[in-house]
PDB file of C-alpha atoms in Angstrom:
ATOM      1  CA  UNK A   1      95.576  92.652 100.070  1.00 52.00           C
ATOM      2  CA  UNK A   2      96.213  96.114 101.210  1.00 62.00           C
ATOM      3  CA  UNK A   3      93.212  97.658 103.145  1.00 56.00           C
ATOM      4  CA  UNK A   4      92.854 101.153 102.033  1.00 59.00           C
ATOM      5  CA  UNK A   5      91.993 102.177 105.674  1.00 65.00           C
ATOM      6  CA  UNK A   6      95.208 102.277 107.463  1.00 79.00           C
ATOM      7  CA  UNK A   7      95.438 102.522 111.093  1.00 79.00           C
ATOM      8  CA  UNK A   8      98.817 104.416 111.234  1.00 75.00           C
ATOM      9  CA  UNK A   9      97.499 106.633 108.507  1.00 78.00           C
ATOM     10  CA  UNK A  10      94.090 107.035 110.560  1.00 81.00           C
ATOM     11  CA  UNK A  11      96.035 108.061 113.887  1.00 82.00           C
ATOM     12  CA  UNK A  12      97.919 110.964 111.846  1.00 80.00           C
ATOM     13  CA  UNK A  13      94.891 112.223 110.194  1.00 81.00           C
ATOM     14  CA  UNK A  14      93.071 112.202 113.244  1.00 87.00           C
ATOM     15  CA  UNK A  15      95.770 113.977 114.893  1.00 88.00           C
ATOM     16  CA  UNK A  16      95.667 116.690 112.608  1.00 84.00           C
ATOM     17  CA  UNK A  17      92.303 117.322 112.557  1.00 88.00           C
ATOM     18  CA  UNK A  18      92.272 117.629 116.557  1.00 93.00           C
ATOM     19  CA  UNK A  19      95.069 120.140 116.012  1.00 91.00           C
ATOM     20  CA  UNK A  20      92.942 121.954 113.366  1.00 89.00           C
ATOM     21  CA  UNK A  21      89.955 121.928 115.571  1.00 93.00           C
ATOM     22  CA  UNK A  22      91.716 123.003 118.678  1.00 95.00           C
ATOM     23  CA  UNK A  23      93.677 126.072 116.864  1.00 94.00           C
ATOM     24  CA  UNK A  24      90.213 127.033 115.233  1.00 94.00           C
ATOM     25  CA  UNK A  25      88.566 127.271 118.622  1.00 95.00           C
ATOM     26  CA  UNK A  26      91.260 129.168 119.839  1.00 96.00           C
ATOM     27  CA  UNK A  27      92.230 126.902 122.752  1.00 95.00           C
ATOM     28  CA  UNK A  28      95.954 125.993 123.757  1.00 95.00           C
ATOM     29  CA  UNK A  29      97.428 122.329 124.238  1.00 94.00           C
ATOM     30  CA  UNK A  30      97.568 123.339 128.025  1.00 95.00           C
ATOM     31  CA  UNK A  31      93.981 123.907 128.164  1.00 95.00           C
ATOM     32  CA  UNK A  32      92.952 120.702 126.200  1.00 95.00           C
ATOM     33  CA  UNK A  33      95.194 118.782 128.834  1.00 94.00           C
ATOM     34  CA  UNK A  34      93.459 120.430 131.589  1.00 95.00           C
ATOM     35  CA  UNK A  35      89.935 119.496 129.962  1.00 94.00           C
ATOM     36  CA  UNK A  36      91.116 115.930 129.640  1.00 92.00           C
ATOM     37  CA  UNK A  37      93.291 116.011 133.027  1.00 93.00           C
ATOM     38  CA  UNK A  38      96.201 114.926 131.197  1.00 92.00           C
ATOM     39  CA  UNK A  39     100.006 116.261 130.357  1.00 92.00           C
ATOM     40  CA  UNK A  40     100.182 118.773 127.850  1.00 92.00           C
ATOM     41  CA  UNK A  41     102.708 115.946 126.350  1.00 91.00           C
ATOM     42  CA  UNK A  42      99.892 113.565 125.933  1.00 92.00           C
ATOM     43  CA  UNK A  43      97.933 116.275 123.738  1.00 92.00           C
ATOM     44  CA  UNK A  44     101.077 116.741 121.525  1.00 90.00           C
ATOM     45  CA  UNK A  45     101.538 113.263 120.885  1.00 87.00           C
ATOM     46  CA  UNK A  46      97.548 112.572 119.912  1.00 89.00           C
ATOM     47  CA  UNK A  47      98.137 115.582 117.458  1.00 88.00           C
ATOM     48  CA  UNK A  48     101.519 113.934 116.100  1.00 82.00           C
ATOM     49  CA  UNK A  49      99.595 110.520 115.502  1.00 79.00           C
ATOM     50  CA  UNK A  50     102.099 108.967 118.018  1.00 73.00           C
ATOM     51  CA  UNK A  51      99.645 108.031 120.798  1.00 74.00           C
ATOM     52  CA  UNK A  52      97.237 105.184 120.632  1.00 76.00           C
ATOM     53  CA  UNK A  53      94.048 107.265 120.681  1.00 82.00           C
ATOM     54  CA  UNK A  54      90.865 106.379 122.882  1.00 87.00           C
ATOM     55  CA  UNK A  55      87.531 107.547 121.380  1.00 85.00           C
ATOM     56  CA  UNK A  56      86.211 109.096 124.672  1.00 90.00           C
ATOM     57  CA  UNK A  57      89.349 111.312 124.625  1.00 92.00           C
ATOM     58  CA  UNK A  58      88.732 112.589 121.226  1.00 91.00           C
ATOM     59  CA  UNK A  59      84.855 112.700 121.769  1.00 92.00           C
ATOM     60  CA  UNK A  60      85.700 114.963 124.714  1.00 94.00           C
ATOM     61  CA  UNK A  61      88.282 117.215 123.069  1.00 94.00           C
ATOM     62  CA  UNK A  62      85.925 117.855 120.012  1.00 94.00           C
ATOM     63  CA  UNK A  63      82.956 118.865 122.599  1.00 94.00           C
ATOM     64  CA  UNK A  64      85.587 121.216 124.169  1.00 95.00           C
ATOM     65  CA  UNK A  65      86.340 122.701 120.859  1.00 95.00           C
ATOM     66  CA  UNK A  66      82.950 122.973 119.801  1.00 95.00           C
ATOM     67  CA  UNK A  67      82.954 120.764 117.012  1.00 92.00           C
ATOM     68  CA  UNK A  68      79.970 119.918 114.765  1.00 90.00           C
ATOM     69  CA  UNK A  69      78.127 116.408 115.417  1.00 91.00           C
ATOM     70  CA  UNK A  70      79.022 115.105 112.135  1.00 87.00           C
ATOM     71  CA  UNK A  71      82.649 116.030 112.626  1.00 85.00           C
ATOM     72  CA  UNK A  72      82.645 114.149 115.945  1.00 87.00           C
ATOM     73  CA  UNK A  73      80.909 110.899 114.594  1.00 87.00           C
ATOM     74  CA  UNK A  74      83.531 110.765 111.752  1.00 85.00           C
ATOM     75  CA  UNK A  75      86.722 111.089 113.716  1.00 86.00           C
ATOM     76  CA  UNK A  76      85.365 109.191 116.450  1.00 85.00           C
ATOM     77  CA  UNK A  77      84.803 106.195 114.050  1.00 82.00           C
ATOM     78  CA  UNK A  78      88.062 106.464 112.699  1.00 81.00           C
ATOM     79  CA  UNK A  79      89.691 106.242 116.273  1.00 84.00           C
ATOM     80  CA  UNK A  80      87.872 102.732 116.555  1.00 78.00           C
ATOM     81  CA  UNK A  81      89.077 101.645 113.317  1.00 74.00           C
ATOM     82  CA  UNK A  82      92.560 103.007 114.150  1.00 74.00           C
ATOM     83  CA  UNK A  83      93.220 100.537 116.769  1.00 71.00           C
ATOM     84  CA  UNK A  84      93.550  97.519 114.218  1.00 74.00           C
ATOM     85  CA  UNK A  85      96.882  96.350 112.932  1.00 76.00           C
ATOM     86  CA  UNK A  86      98.378  97.942 109.843  1.00 81.00           C
ATOM     87  CA  UNK A  87      98.548  95.742 106.636  1.00 83.00           C
ATOM     88  CA  UNK A  88     102.162  96.085 106.560  1.00 85.00           C
ATOM     89  CA  UNK A  89     102.529  94.790 109.940  1.00 84.00           C
ATOM     90  CA  UNK A  90     104.787  91.548 108.662  1.00 89.00           C
ATOM     91  CA  UNK A  91     107.113  94.179 107.158  1.00 90.00           C
ATOM     92  CA  UNK A  92     107.727  96.083 110.258  1.00 88.00           C
ATOM     93  CA  UNK A  93     111.228  95.489 110.627  1.00 90.00           C
ATOM     94  CA  UNK A  94     111.781  97.289 107.505  1.00 90.00           C
ATOM     95  CA  UNK A  95     109.405 100.058 107.952  1.00 88.00           C
ATOM     96  CA  UNK A  96     110.692 103.354 109.427  1.00 83.00           C
ATOM     97  CA  UNK A  97     108.052 105.655 111.082  1.00 76.00           C
ATOM     98  CA  UNK A  98     107.809 108.358 108.278  1.00 77.00           C
ATOM     99  CA  UNK A  99     107.497 105.834 105.595  1.00 85.00           C
ATOM    100  CA  UNK A 100     104.895 104.151 107.802  1.00 84.00           C
ATOM    101  CA  UNK A 101     102.759 107.034 107.699  1.00 83.00           C
ATOM    102  CA  UNK A 102     103.450 107.245 103.885  1.00 89.00           C
ATOM    103  CA  UNK A 103     102.449 103.384 103.376  1.00 88.00           C
ATOM    104  CA  UNK A 104      99.352 103.901 105.118  1.00 83.00           C
ATOM    105  CA  UNK A 105      98.501 106.925 103.110  1.00 86.00           C
ATOM    106  CA  UNK A 106      99.154 105.291  99.746  1.00 90.00           C
ATOM    107  CA  UNK A 107      96.566 102.642 100.805  1.00 84.00           C
ATOM    108  CA  UNK A 108      93.716 105.647 100.730  1.00 83.00           C
ATOM    109  CA  UNK A 109      95.081 107.632  97.791  1.00 90.00           C
ATOM    110  CA  UNK A 110      93.425 107.971  94.598  1.00 93.00           C
ATOM    111  CA  UNK A 111      96.408 109.210  92.687  1.00 97.00           C
ATOM    112  CA  UNK A 112      99.958 108.975  93.048  1.00 98.00           C
ATOM    113  CA  UNK A 113     102.838 111.097  91.005  1.00 98.00           C
ATOM    114  CA  UNK A 114     106.424 109.992  91.232  1.00 98.00           C
ATOM    115  CA  UNK A 115     109.360 111.424  89.941  1.00 98.00           C
ATOM    116  CA  UNK A 116     112.516 109.211  90.122  1.00 97.00           C
ATOM    117  CA  UNK A 117     116.051 110.320  88.718  1.00 95.00           C
ATOM    118  CA  UNK A 118     118.267 107.453  89.386  1.00 95.00           C
ATOM    119  CA  UNK A 119     116.118 103.970  89.566  1.00 97.00           C
ATOM    120  CA  UNK A 120     112.833 102.453  88.350  1.00 98.00           C
ATOM    121  CA  UNK A 121     110.010 103.538  90.749  1.00 97.00           C
ATOM    122  CA  UNK A 122     109.310 101.139  93.525  1.00 96.00           C
ATOM    123  CA  UNK A 123     105.694 100.363  92.211  1.00 97.00           C
ATOM    124  CA  UNK A 124     106.983  99.550  88.971  1.00 98.00           C
ATOM    125  CA  UNK A 125     109.866  97.184  89.786  1.00 98.00           C
ATOM    126  CA  UNK A 126     110.257  93.491  89.294  1.00 98.00           C
ATOM    127  CA  UNK A 127     111.420  91.519  92.691  1.00 96.00           C
ATOM    128  CA  UNK A 128     114.818  90.813  91.382  1.00 97.00           C
ATOM    129  CA  UNK A 129     115.209  94.362  90.450  1.00 97.00           C
ATOM    130  CA  UNK A 130     113.899  95.471  93.954  1.00 96.00           C
ATOM    131  CA  UNK A 131     116.298  92.857  95.749  1.00 95.00           C
ATOM    132  CA  UNK A 132     119.498  93.908  93.710  1.00 95.00           C
ATOM    133  CA  UNK A 133     118.774  97.522  94.441  1.00 95.00           C
ATOM    134  CA  UNK A 134     118.279  96.952  98.145  1.00 92.00           C
ATOM    135  CA  UNK A 135     121.422  94.805  98.493  1.00 91.00           C
ATOM    136  CA  UNK A 136     123.515  97.612  96.527  1.00 92.00           C
ATOM    137  CA  UNK A 137     121.768 100.549  98.623  1.00 86.00           C
ATOM    138  CA  UNK A 138     122.781  98.593 102.019  1.00 80.00           C
ATOM    139  CA  UNK A 139     119.886 100.407 103.918  1.00 78.00           C
ATOM    140  CA  UNK A 140     118.831  97.074 105.782  1.00 83.00           C
ATOM    141  CA  UNK A 141     120.229  94.262 107.298  1.00 82.00           C
ATOM    142  CA  UNK A 142     121.539  91.491 104.693  1.00 78.00           C
ATOM    143  CA  UNK A 143     118.458  89.018 105.808  1.00 85.00           C
ATOM    144  CA  UNK A 144     115.911  91.647 105.168  1.00 89.00           C
ATOM    145  CA  UNK A 145     116.613  92.502 101.556  1.00 90.00           C
ATOM    146  CA  UNK A 146     113.928  90.013 100.102  1.00 91.00           C
ATOM    147  CA  UNK A 147     111.750  91.268 102.763  1.00 93.00           C
ATOM    148  CA  UNK A 148     111.705  94.862 101.243  1.00 93.00           C
ATOM    149  CA  UNK A 149     111.319  93.476  97.694  1.00 94.00           C
ATOM    150  CA  UNK A 150     108.083  91.715  98.866  1.00 95.00           C
ATOM    151  CA  UNK A 151     106.780  94.749 100.610  1.00 95.00           C
ATOM    152  CA  UNK A 152     107.038  96.456  97.177  1.00 95.00           C
ATOM    153  CA  UNK A 153     105.434  93.799  95.513  1.00 96.00           C
ATOM    154  CA  UNK A 154     102.385  93.905  97.950  1.00 94.00           C
ATOM    155  CA  UNK A 155     102.241  97.578  97.469  1.00 95.00           C
ATOM    156  CA  UNK A 156     101.971  97.167  93.781  1.00 95.00           C
ATOM    157  CA  UNK A 157      98.498  95.312  94.497  1.00 92.00           C
ATOM    158  CA  UNK A 158      97.110  98.940  94.287  1.00 92.00           C
ATOM    159  CA  UNK A 159      97.357  99.267  90.756  1.00 95.00           C
ATOM    160  CA  UNK A 160      94.658  96.567  90.231  1.00 91.00           C
ATOM    161  CA  UNK A 161      91.475  95.549  91.426  1.00 82.00           C
ATOM    162  CA  UNK A 162      88.004  97.422  91.740  1.00 83.00           C
ATOM    163  CA  UNK A 163      89.415 100.669  93.073  1.00 86.00           C
ATOM    164  CA  UNK A 164      92.830 100.716  91.398  1.00 93.00           C
ATOM    165  CA  UNK A 165      95.541 103.408  92.012  1.00 95.00           C
ATOM    166  CA  UNK A 166      95.998 106.026  89.232  1.00 97.00           C
ATOM    167  CA  UNK A 167      99.843 106.116  88.870  1.00 98.00           C
ATOM    168  CA  UNK A 168     101.742 108.995  86.902  1.00 98.00           C
ATOM    169  CA  UNK A 169     105.321 108.344  86.478  1.00 98.00           C
ATOM    170  CA  UNK A 170     108.297 110.538  85.284  1.00 98.00           C
ATOM    171  CA  UNK A 171     111.686 108.688  85.123  1.00 98.00           C
ATOM    172  CA  UNK A 172     114.656 109.940  84.035  1.00 97.00           C
ATOM    173  CA  UNK A 173     116.429 108.199  80.793  1.00 97.00           C
ATOM    174  CA  UNK A 174     119.536 107.255  82.872  1.00 96.00           C
ATOM    175  CA  UNK A 175     117.452 105.178  85.389  1.00 97.00           C
ATOM    176  CA  UNK A 176     116.686 103.026  82.725  1.00 97.00           C
ATOM    177  CA  UNK A 177     120.182 102.613  81.163  1.00 97.00           C
ATOM    178  CA  UNK A 178     121.490 101.401  84.576  1.00 96.00           C
ATOM    179  CA  UNK A 179     121.891  97.494  84.475  1.00 96.00           C
ATOM    180  CA  UNK A 180     120.914  97.055  88.133  1.00 96.00           C
ATOM    181  CA  UNK A 181     121.124  93.232  89.073  1.00 96.00           C
ATOM    182  CA  UNK A 182     122.774  92.313  85.643  1.00 96.00           C
ATOM    183  CA  UNK A 183     121.850  91.879  81.998  1.00 96.00           C
ATOM    184  CA  UNK A 184     118.946  89.618  82.548  1.00 97.00           C
ATOM    185  CA  UNK A 185     117.385  91.603  85.650  1.00 97.00           C
ATOM    186  CA  UNK A 186     117.909  94.618  83.488  1.00 97.00           C
ATOM    187  CA  UNK A 187     115.952  93.353  80.449  1.00 98.00           C
ATOM    188  CA  UNK A 188     113.288  91.619  82.680  1.00 98.00           C
ATOM    189  CA  UNK A 189     112.832  95.136  84.343  1.00 98.00           C
ATOM    190  CA  UNK A 190     112.363  97.058  81.002  1.00 98.00           C
ATOM    191  CA  UNK A 191     109.739  94.529  79.516  1.00 98.00           C
ATOM    192  CA  UNK A 192     107.962  95.009  82.845  1.00 98.00           C
ATOM    193  CA  UNK A 193     107.662  98.760  82.240  1.00 98.00           C
ATOM    194  CA  UNK A 194     106.323  97.844  78.656  1.00 97.00           C
ATOM    195  CA  UNK A 195     103.796  95.587  80.606  1.00 97.00           C
ATOM    196  CA  UNK A 196     102.547  98.061  83.108  1.00 97.00           C
ATOM    197  CA  UNK A 197     102.278 100.550  80.550  1.00 96.00           C
ATOM    198  CA  UNK A 198      99.299  98.562  79.053  1.00 96.00           C
ATOM    199  CA  UNK A 199      97.250  99.308  82.501  1.00 96.00           C
ATOM    200  CA  UNK A 200      94.817 102.188  81.709  1.00 96.00           C
ATOM    201  CA  UNK A 201      95.469 103.710  85.369  1.00 97.00           C
ATOM    202  CA  UNK A 202      99.320 103.585  84.751  1.00 98.00           C
ATOM    203  CA  UNK A 203     101.205 106.545  82.793  1.00 98.00           C
ATOM    204  CA  UNK A 204     104.931 105.999  82.564  1.00 98.00           C
ATOM    205  CA  UNK A 205     106.810 108.743  80.649  1.00 98.00           C
ATOM    206  CA  UNK A 206     110.622 108.834  80.205  1.00 98.00           C
ATOM    207  CA  UNK A 207     112.787 112.302  80.616  1.00 98.00           C
ATOM    208  CA  UNK A 208     115.463 112.043  78.231  1.00 97.00           C
ATOM    209  CA  UNK A 209     118.806 113.127  79.461  1.00 96.00           C
ATOM    210  CA  UNK A 210     118.861 115.492  76.253  1.00 96.00           C
ATOM    211  CA  UNK A 211     116.419 117.724  78.267  1.00 95.00           C
ATOM    212  CA  UNK A 212     119.114 119.089  80.523  1.00 95.00           C
ATOM    213  CA  UNK A 213     118.404 121.128  83.378  1.00 94.00           C
ATOM    214  CA  UNK A 214     114.820 120.757  84.708  1.00 95.00           C
ATOM    215  CA  UNK A 215     112.528 121.401  87.746  1.00 92.00           C
ATOM    216  CA  UNK A 216     112.756 118.080  89.466  1.00 93.00           C
ATOM    217  CA  UNK A 217     116.592 118.148  89.775  1.00 92.00           C
ATOM    218  CA  UNK A 218     116.406 118.300  93.708  1.00 89.00           C
ATOM    219  CA  UNK A 219     115.651 114.630  93.599  1.00 90.00           C
ATOM    220  CA  UNK A 220     112.748 112.117  93.884  1.00 93.00           C
ATOM    221  CA  UNK A 221     109.445 112.873  95.342  1.00 95.00           C
ATOM    222  CA  UNK A 222     106.292 111.402  95.758  1.00 97.00           C
ATOM    223  CA  UNK A 223     102.975 113.408  95.652  1.00 97.00           C
ATOM    224  CA  UNK A 224      99.483 111.477  96.943  1.00 95.00           C
ATOM    225  CA  UNK A 225      96.251 112.764  96.535  1.00 94.00           C
ATOM    226  CA  UNK A 226      92.958 111.701  98.095  1.00 89.00           C
ATOM    227  CA  UNK A 227      89.300 112.300  97.951  1.00 83.00           C
ATOM    228  CA  UNK A 228      88.922 113.729 101.420  1.00 74.00           C
ATOM    229  CA  UNK A 229      92.206 115.224 102.563  1.00 76.00           C
ATOM    230  CA  UNK A 230      94.923 117.939 101.047  1.00 83.00           C
ATOM    231  CA  UNK A 231      97.698 115.958  98.994  1.00 91.00           C
ATOM    232  CA  UNK A 232     100.873 114.504 100.947  1.00 90.00           C
ATOM    233  CA  UNK A 233     104.278 114.994  99.564  1.00 94.00           C
ATOM    234  CA  UNK A 234     106.881 112.353 100.566  1.00 93.00           C
ATOM    235  CA  UNK A 235     110.663 113.299 100.216  1.00 92.00           C
ATOM    236  CA  UNK A 236     113.263 110.735 100.614  1.00 80.00           C
ATOM    237  CA  UNK A 237     116.719 110.477 101.981  1.00 67.00           C
ATOM    238  CA  UNK A 238     119.130 107.974 103.343  1.00 57.00           C
ATOM    239  CA  UNK A 239     117.576 106.480 106.653  1.00 55.00           C
ATOM    240  CA  UNK A 240     120.634 107.918 108.321  1.00 54.00           C
ATOM    241  CA  UNK A 241     119.576 111.378 107.473  1.00 54.00           C
ATOM    242  CA  UNK A 242     115.576 110.649 107.631  1.00 59.00           C
ATOM    243  CA  UNK A 243     112.642 110.972 105.201  1.00 72.00           C
ATOM    244  CA  UNK A 244     109.716 113.330 105.141  1.00 82.00           C
ATOM    245  CA  UNK A 245     106.063 112.930 104.468  1.00 83.00           C
ATOM    246  CA  UNK A 246     103.833 115.869 105.068  1.00 79.00           C
ATOM    247  CA  UNK A 247     100.199 116.333 104.577  1.00 76.00           C
ATOM    248  CA  UNK A 248     100.018 119.725 106.547  1.00 72.00           C
ATOM    249  CA  UNK A 249     102.351 121.835 104.416  1.00 83.00           C
ATOM    250  CA  UNK A 250      99.995 123.456 101.540  1.00 86.00           C
ATOM    251  CA  UNK A 251     103.053 125.032  99.953  1.00 92.00           C
ATOM    252  CA  UNK A 252     104.958 121.990  99.756  1.00 92.00           C
ATOM    253  CA  UNK A 253     102.293 120.226  97.983  1.00 93.00           C
ATOM    254  CA  UNK A 254     101.391 123.000  95.566  1.00 94.00           C
ATOM    255  CA  UNK A 255     104.892 123.306  94.940  1.00 95.00           C
ATOM    256  CA  UNK A 256     105.568 119.484  93.965  1.00 95.00           C
ATOM    257  CA  UNK A 257     102.332 119.471  91.822  1.00 96.00           C
ATOM    258  CA  UNK A 258     103.810 122.256  89.755  1.00 96.00           C
ATOM    259  CA  UNK A 259     107.096 120.710  89.361  1.00 96.00           C
ATOM    260  CA  UNK A 260     105.244 117.430  88.629  1.00 97.00           C
ATOM    261  CA  UNK A 261     103.185 119.319  85.857  1.00 97.00           C
ATOM    262  CA  UNK A 262     106.482 121.049  84.291  1.00 97.00           C
ATOM    263  CA  UNK A 263     107.963 117.329  84.287  1.00 97.00           C
ATOM    264  CA  UNK A 264     105.225 115.995  82.474  1.00 97.00           C
ATOM    265  CA  UNK A 265     105.229 118.409  79.616  1.00 97.00           C
ATOM    266  CA  UNK A 266     109.047 118.053  79.318  1.00 96.00           C
ATOM    267  CA  UNK A 267     108.898 114.107  79.260  1.00 98.00           C
ATOM    268  CA  UNK A 268     108.245 112.189  76.299  1.00 98.00           C
ATOM    269  CA  UNK A 269     104.616 111.165  76.032  1.00 97.00           C
ATOM    270  CA  UNK A 270     103.621 107.722  77.254  1.00 96.00           C
ATOM    271  CA  UNK A 271     103.438 106.184  73.469  1.00 96.00           C
ATOM    272  CA  UNK A 272     107.029 107.516  72.794  1.00 98.00           C
ATOM    273  CA  UNK A 273     108.290 106.414  76.428  1.00 98.00           C
ATOM    274  CA  UNK A 274     106.880 102.939  75.342  1.00 97.00           C
ATOM    275  CA  UNK A 275     108.685 103.191  72.096  1.00 98.00           C
ATOM    276  CA  UNK A 276     111.714 104.324  73.721  1.00 97.00           C
ATOM    277  CA  UNK A 277     111.861 101.299  76.145  1.00 98.00           C
ATOM    278  CA  UNK A 278     111.426  99.064  73.238  1.00 97.00           C
ATOM    279  CA  UNK A 279     114.457 100.546  71.575  1.00 97.00           C
ATOM    280  CA  UNK A 280     116.655 100.144  75.146  1.00 96.00           C
ATOM    281  CA  UNK A 281     115.301  96.351  74.516  1.00 96.00           C
ATOM    282  CA  UNK A 282     116.433  96.364  71.175  1.00 95.00           C
ATOM    283  CA  UNK A 283     119.858  97.613  71.891  1.00 93.00           C
ATOM    284  CA  UNK A 284     120.109  95.166  74.769  1.00 90.00           C
ATOM    285  CA  UNK A 285     120.082  92.259  72.207  1.00 77.00           C
TER     286      UNK A 285
END
């Protein structure tokens, strides 16, 4: 089961908080390095979440920055937790660095919005659909396709349980008409969408092709919302180009929340969307 407190995400969050406290205190990275007796590069790596944090280093830096005791206690405790293995460690071979931060953050999110234009979103895919899609995209080695699909099934556990993730999806009509994996896999995937739509924490809206131009035409994006942190935005590209998951850009998150709201207004309602999927199943015979 996914642990909502992921070490990779914690290191990134602690790093961001260290930078915020340093900037707020008017200190430079060089001054922080002098205080710890380390290189400026170590401070930069700590703030980027790329360094295995030591609770003494974090405590000493926060003291240097004049942080209040409550902030110090919370961050030091996070550092202690950040030394544990990540829940996704068995899938590390198919998890790129930026995606690792996203995966960890997804475990701590309370709400996730996904816009997808070409395929069914990952949190709603069947294993067979996920495997067929991964083979076609050719992003991982041939013997790792099933591993990618298995990881997606594990992520779907966040939609169930005592603290389920609230998932809002807008997906293009064209994505649902694309017969990935062949007729049987296609049908099973559409049936799975109908099943997911029955969950009270899941909203699935179809964006008809007839809508024409709309705010989301720049491509797929995901917005994660949290209880304690500002939203994060995940923008995906081919691994050869690189993906982006950003939790520090307020303009980026505000812009994509606005786009999400616009897409939800243009899309069919959930009730209409379920009817649309059922009609597609009827067309398949």
